[in-house]
Amino acid sequence: SYELAQPLSVSVALGQTARITCGGNNIGTHNVHWFQQKPGQAPVVVIYRDRNRPSGIPERFSGSNSGNTATLTISRAQAGDEADYFCQVWDSNTVVFGGGTKLTVL
Amino acid sequence: QVQLVQSGAEVKKPGASVKVSCQASGYTFTTYSISWVRQAPGQGLEWMGWISGYNGDTNYAQKLQGRVTMTTDTSTRTAYMELRSLRSDDTAVYYCARLNQLEIGYWGQGTLVTVSS
């Protein structure tokens, strides 16, 4: 079965740029979605189909996907960005999630 | 706007069954599948399966085959997930979600299912 690998945690200084990776075999051939989840809340999409941002999501959030790695980039990180982030793809008619990355804003 | 509203929290004893509902609004129910995803305390997201809103076709995660059943009622735009033979490690928040390869994903608010004797 297809697997997605994310770092357990990423730390970023306030105002700096955070990059969260999602690794998978030829993930560049999949459409990758990124979800943000804050404690006690349901996940919310921040990037869909590799690089598209839903309305209401700040331009500071961007995505890329190529080869074996997809990346969520958060520019000018704010305290409110502190959350868990999950990548997700469809593979062989099933939904696959990465293990999640806890973003800490210092 | 797309909304998925789930039923309330449940407490069940080991060996019992639970059925969680998810009522959709803001889109054509029969055009999309509904996925069910669970999250154990402090853990990541686990996909359980999906059901087609169009014809009721299902695809369950292998791990849950034989214990889970997903159904829909198109007249009320509601999807259901039933999990049987509950164990303590089934304690989790259960989410319904409209997940699509190309479009924005939408999630219900989650339903806490606690399995405890």
Short mmCIF file of C-alpha atoms in Angstrom, two decimals:
data_model
loop_
_atom_site.label_atom_id
_atom_site.label_comp_id
_atom_site.label_asym_id
_atom_site.label_seq_id
_atom_site.Cartn_x
_atom_site.Cartn_y
_atom_site.Cartn_z
CA SER A 1 0.00 0.00 0.00
CA TYR A 2 1.06 3.56 -0.64
CA GLU A 3 2.73 5.41 2.22
CA LEU A 4 3.38 9.08 2.97
CA ALA A 5 6.18 10.18 5.30
CA GLN A 6 6.14 13.44 7.22
CA PRO A 7 8.53 14.73 9.90
CA LEU A 8 7.01 14.46 13.36
CA SER A 9 7.77 18.07 14.18
CA VAL A 10 8.98 21.30 12.63
CA SER A 11 9.90 24.46 14.50
CA VAL A 12 10.01 27.96 13.05
CA ALA A 13 10.81 31.36 14.49
CA LEU A 14 8.03 33.91 14.44
CA GLY A 15 8.03 35.69 11.09
CA GLN A 16 10.28 33.15 9.39
CA THR A 17 9.48 30.48 6.79
CA ALA A 18 8.43 26.94 7.68
CA ARG A 19 8.61 24.05 5.23
CA ILE A 20 6.80 20.80 5.90
CA THR A 21 7.59 17.88 3.62
CA CYS A 22 5.53 14.89 2.56
CA GLY A 23 7.47 12.06 0.96
CA GLY A 24 6.06 9.29 -1.19
CA ASN A 25 7.06 7.16 -4.16
CA ASN A 26 6.51 9.35 -7.24
CA ILE A 27 4.22 11.58 -5.21
CA GLY A 28 4.63 14.13 -8.01
CA THR A 29 2.15 12.04 -10.03
CA HIS A 30 -0.50 12.41 -7.30
CA ASN A 31 -2.67 15.37 -6.35
CA VAL A 32 -1.62 16.35 -2.82
CA HIS A 33 -3.89 18.07 -0.32
CA TRP A 34 -2.75 19.67 2.93
CA PHE A 35 -4.89 19.99 6.04
CA GLN A 36 -4.34 22.05 9.17
CA GLN A 37 -5.72 20.75 12.45
CA LYS A 38 -5.77 22.72 15.68
CA PRO A 39 -6.44 21.02 19.04
CA GLY A 40 -10.02 19.92 19.44
CA GLN A 41 -10.98 20.95 15.92
CA ALA A 42 -11.65 19.16 12.64
CA PRO A 43 -9.03 19.38 9.89
CA VAL A 44 -9.29 22.31 7.48
CA VAL A 45 -7.81 22.35 3.99
CA VAL A 46 -5.05 24.92 3.47
CA ILE A 47 -3.77 23.70 0.08
CA TYR A 48 -5.55 21.45 -2.42
CA ARG A 49 -4.32 19.83 -5.60
CA ASP A 50 -0.65 20.54 -4.89
CA ARG A 51 -0.64 24.33 -4.92
CA ASN A 52 -4.17 25.74 -4.83
CA ARG A 53 -5.30 27.85 -1.91
CA PRO A 54 -8.98 27.94 -0.86
CA SER A 55 -10.59 31.29 -0.29
CA GLY A 56 -9.88 32.55 3.19
CA ILE A 57 -6.47 30.91 3.44
CA PRO A 58 -3.68 33.50 3.60
CA GLU A 59 -1.28 33.86 0.69
CA ARG A 60 1.46 32.97 3.15
CA PHE A 61 0.49 29.32 2.58
CA SER A 62 1.82 27.72 -0.59
CA GLY A 63 2.47 24.24 -1.91
CA SER A 64 4.64 22.41 -4.38
CA ASN A 65 4.93 18.82 -5.54
CA SER A 66 7.59 17.14 -7.63
CA GLY A 67 9.41 13.84 -7.80
CA ASN A 68 9.17 12.08 -4.45
CA THR A 69 8.41 15.11 -2.26
CA ALA A 70 5.53 17.50 -1.77
CA THR A 71 6.13 20.60 0.35
CA LEU A 72 3.88 22.93 2.29
CA THR A 73 5.53 26.32 2.80
CA ILE A 74 4.31 28.80 5.38
CA SER A 75 5.89 32.23 5.00
CA ARG A 76 6.05 34.86 7.75
CA ALA A 77 4.89 32.30 10.28
CA GLN A 78 2.49 33.53 12.96
CA ALA A 79 1.57 32.15 16.34
CA GLY A 80 -1.82 31.19 14.95
CA ASP A 81 -0.17 28.84 12.45
CA GLU A 82 0.84 26.52 15.26
CA ALA A 83 -1.03 23.29 14.53
CA ASP A 84 -0.75 19.77 13.15
CA TYR A 85 -0.47 19.51 9.37
CA PHE A 86 -1.39 16.42 7.35
CA CYS A 87 -0.78 15.66 3.69
CA GLN A 88 -3.26 13.45 1.82
CA VAL A 89 -3.50 11.74 -1.55
CA TRP A 90 -5.72 9.26 -3.32
CA ASP A 91 -4.03 6.04 -4.44
CA SER A 92 -5.66 2.93 -5.89
CA ASN A 93 -9.10 4.21 -4.94
CA THR A 94 -8.12 4.67 -1.30
CA VAL A 95 -7.33 7.73 0.79
CA VAL A 96 -3.83 7.93 2.23
CA PHE A 97 -2.73 10.34 4.96
CA GLY A 98 0.72 11.27 6.08
CA GLY A 99 1.42 10.77 9.76
CA GLY A 100 1.18 14.47 10.49
CA THR A 101 3.66 17.19 11.45
CA LYS A 102 3.39 19.35 14.54
CA LEU A 103 4.41 22.91 13.71
CA THR A 104 5.75 24.94 16.61
CA VAL A 105 6.18 28.69 16.22
CA LEU A 106 8.92 29.95 18.54
CA GLN B 1 -21.66 26.36 1.44
CA VAL B 2 -20.79 22.71 1.97
CA GLN B 3 -21.63 21.49 5.44
CA LEU B 4 -21.37 18.07 7.05
CA VAL B 5 -23.10 17.76 10.43
CA GLN B 6 -22.50 14.67 12.53
CA SER B 7 -24.38 13.04 15.36
CA GLY B 8 -23.36 13.43 18.97
CA ALA B 9 -20.86 11.69 21.20
CA GLU B 10 -21.36 8.04 22.12
CA VAL B 11 -20.18 5.83 24.97
CA LYS B 12 -20.22 2.11 24.30
CA LYS B 13 -19.16 -1.05 26.07
CA PRO B 14 -16.67 -3.46 24.49
CA GLY B 15 -18.38 -5.77 22.04
CA ALA B 16 -21.18 -3.33 21.27
CA SER B 17 -21.86 -1.48 18.01
CA VAL B 18 -22.01 2.21 17.21
CA LYS B 19 -23.66 4.02 14.30
CA VAL B 20 -22.62 7.58 13.47
CA SER B 21 -24.55 9.80 11.07
CA CYS B 22 -23.40 12.62 8.81
CA GLN B 23 -25.93 14.94 7.18
CA ALA B 24 -24.73 16.84 4.12
CA SER B 25 -25.91 20.15 2.73
CA GLY B 26 -24.77 22.78 0.25
CA TYR B 27 -24.06 20.45 -2.66
CA THR B 28 -25.61 17.65 -4.73
CA PHE B 29 -25.29 14.65 -2.42
CA THR B 30 -25.26 12.06 -5.20
CA THR B 31 -22.30 13.69 -6.97
CA TYR B 32 -19.70 12.90 -4.32
CA SER B 33 -18.56 10.08 -2.11
CA ILE B 34 -18.29 10.42 1.65
CA SER B 35 -15.20 9.15 3.43
CA TRP B 36 -14.97 8.21 7.08
CA VAL B 37 -11.78 8.98 8.97
CA ARG B 38 -10.96 8.38 12.61
CA GLN B 39 -8.40 9.83 14.97
CA ALA B 40 -7.44 8.09 18.19
CA PRO B 41 -6.37 10.35 21.09
CA GLY B 42 -3.08 12.04 20.28
CA GLN B 43 -2.73 10.11 17.02
CA GLY B 44 -2.91 10.81 13.30
CA LEU B 45 -5.72 10.39 10.80
CA GLU B 46 -6.82 6.89 9.79
CA TRP B 47 -8.97 6.45 6.69
CA MET B 48 -11.75 3.91 7.24
CA GLY B 49 -13.39 3.80 3.84
CA TRP B 50 -15.73 5.63 1.51
CA ILE B 51 -19.23 5.29 0.18
CA SER B 52 -20.55 6.63 -3.10
CA GLY B 53 -23.38 9.09 -2.75
CA TYR B 54 -24.50 8.07 -6.22
CA ASN B 55 -24.97 4.31 -5.99
CA GLY B 56 -23.85 3.21 -2.51
CA ASP B 57 -20.68 1.49 -3.70
CA THR B 58 -18.17 1.13 -0.88
CA ASN B 59 -14.47 0.64 -0.39
CA TYR B 60 -13.36 -0.21 3.14
CA ALA B 61 -9.91 -0.16 4.64
CA GLN B 62 -8.64 -3.69 4.82
CA LYS B 63 -8.00 -3.40 8.54
CA LEU B 64 -11.73 -2.85 9.22
CA GLN B 65 -13.22 -5.27 6.69
CA GLY B 66 -15.95 -7.29 8.34
CA ARG B 67 -16.50 -4.83 11.21
CA VAL B 68 -17.57 -1.68 9.39
CA THR B 69 -20.59 -0.91 7.24
CA MET B 70 -21.24 2.39 5.48
CA THR B 71 -24.64 3.31 4.12
CA THR B 72 -26.47 6.34 2.78
CA ASP B 73 -30.01 7.67 2.72
CA THR B 74 -30.25 9.95 -0.31
CA SER B 75 -33.71 11.16 0.70
CA THR B 76 -32.22 12.83 3.80
CA ARG B 77 -28.72 13.40 2.35
CA THR B 78 -27.28 11.41 5.22
CA ALA B 79 -24.37 9.00 5.38
CA TYR B 80 -23.96 6.44 8.15
CA MET B 81 -21.00 4.51 9.52
CA GLU B 82 -21.58 1.48 11.73
CA LEU B 83 -18.69 -0.17 13.56
CA ARG B 84 -19.30 -3.49 15.32
CA SER B 85 -17.50 -5.55 17.96
CA LEU B 86 -16.05 -2.43 19.52
CA ARG B 87 -12.76 -2.61 21.39
CA SER B 88 -11.00 -0.09 23.60
CA ASP B 89 -8.67 0.84 20.76
CA ASP B 90 -11.68 1.97 18.71
CA THR B 91 -11.95 4.94 21.06
CA ALA B 92 -11.48 7.90 18.74
CA VAL B 93 -13.03 10.94 17.12
CA TYR B 94 -14.80 9.80 13.97
CA TYR B 95 -15.08 12.23 11.06
CA CYS B 96 -17.04 12.15 7.87
CA ALA B 97 -15.41 14.04 5.04
CA ARG B 98 -16.06 14.88 1.42
CA LEU B 99 -12.63 14.13 -0.03
CA ASN B 100 -12.07 14.41 -3.74
CA GLN B 101 -8.98 14.00 -5.92
CA LEU B 102 -9.26 17.42 -7.46
CA GLU B 103 -11.39 19.58 -5.19
CA ILE B 104 -11.35 21.09 -1.72
CA GLY B 105 -11.97 18.60 1.06
CA TYR B 106 -14.70 19.29 3.62
CA TRP B 107 -15.02 17.71 7.06
CA GLY B 108 -17.73 17.18 9.61
CA GLN B 109 -17.21 18.41 13.15
CA GLY B 110 -16.31 14.96 14.45
CA THR B 111 -18.03 12.49 16.79
CA LEU B 112 -16.26 11.18 19.88
CA VAL B 113 -16.83 7.47 20.41
CA THR B 114 -15.59 6.15 23.73
CA VAL B 115 -15.37 2.41 24.30
CA SER B 116 -15.14 1.57 27.97
CA SER B 117 -16.42 -1.07 30.33
#
